[in-house]
PDB file of C-alpha atoms in Angstrom:
ATOM      1  CA  MET A1321      53.407-110.484  52.877  1.00 52.00           C
ATOM      2  CA  ALA A1322      53.963-111.959  56.330  1.00 60.00           C
ATOM      3  CA  HIS A1323      55.590-115.014  54.761  1.00 66.00           C
ATOM      4  CA  GLY A1324      58.098-112.800  52.931  1.00 66.00           C
ATOM      5  CA  TYR A1325      58.875-110.963  56.154  1.00 71.00           C
ATOM      6  CA  VAL A1326      59.557-114.260  57.937  1.00 74.00           C
ATOM      7  CA  SER A1327      61.849-115.417  55.123  1.00 83.00           C
ATOM      8  CA  TYR A1328      63.735-112.105  55.295  1.00 82.00           C
ATOM      9  CA  GLU A1329      64.108-112.460  59.067  1.00 83.00           C
ATOM     10  CA  ILE A1330      65.419-116.023  58.655  1.00 85.00           C
ATOM     11  CA  VAL A1331      68.029-114.807  56.156  1.00 84.00           C
ATOM     12  CA  ILE A1332      69.209-112.104  58.562  1.00 84.00           C
ATOM     13  CA  THR A1333      69.360-114.609  61.426  1.00 85.00           C
ATOM     14  CA  ALA A1334      71.397-117.005  59.280  1.00 84.00           C
ATOM     15  CA  ILE A1335      73.855-114.230  58.395  1.00 85.00           C
ATOM     16  CA  VAL A1336      74.230-113.194  62.045  1.00 83.00           C
ATOM     17  CA  VAL A1337      74.800-116.791  63.141  1.00 82.00           C
ATOM     18  CA  LYS A1338      77.337-117.310  60.355  1.00 81.00           C
ATOM     19  CA  ASP A1339      79.196-114.145  61.345  1.00 76.00           C
ATOM     20  CA  GLY A1340      79.120-115.233  64.990  1.00 76.00           C
ATOM     21  CA  LYS A1341      80.591-118.644  64.134  1.00 77.00           C
ATOM     22  CA  TYR A1342      83.214-116.959  61.948  1.00 67.00           C
ATOM     23  CA  LEU A1343      84.219-114.640  64.790  1.00 67.00           C
ATOM     24  CA  ILE A1344      84.361-117.557  67.236  1.00 65.00           C
ATOM     25  CA  THR A1345      86.468-119.578  64.771  1.00 65.00           C
ATOM     26  CA  GLN A1346      88.841-116.653  64.354  1.00 60.00           C
TER      27      GLN A1346
END
C-alpha cells in the first residue's frame, strides 16, 4: 500500500515538473 502511494506521488511530481518546464519554455 505504501509502495503504491509513493508511485502515485512520483507521478504527480513528474506532472508538476513537466508543467513547470512547459510554463518556463513558454
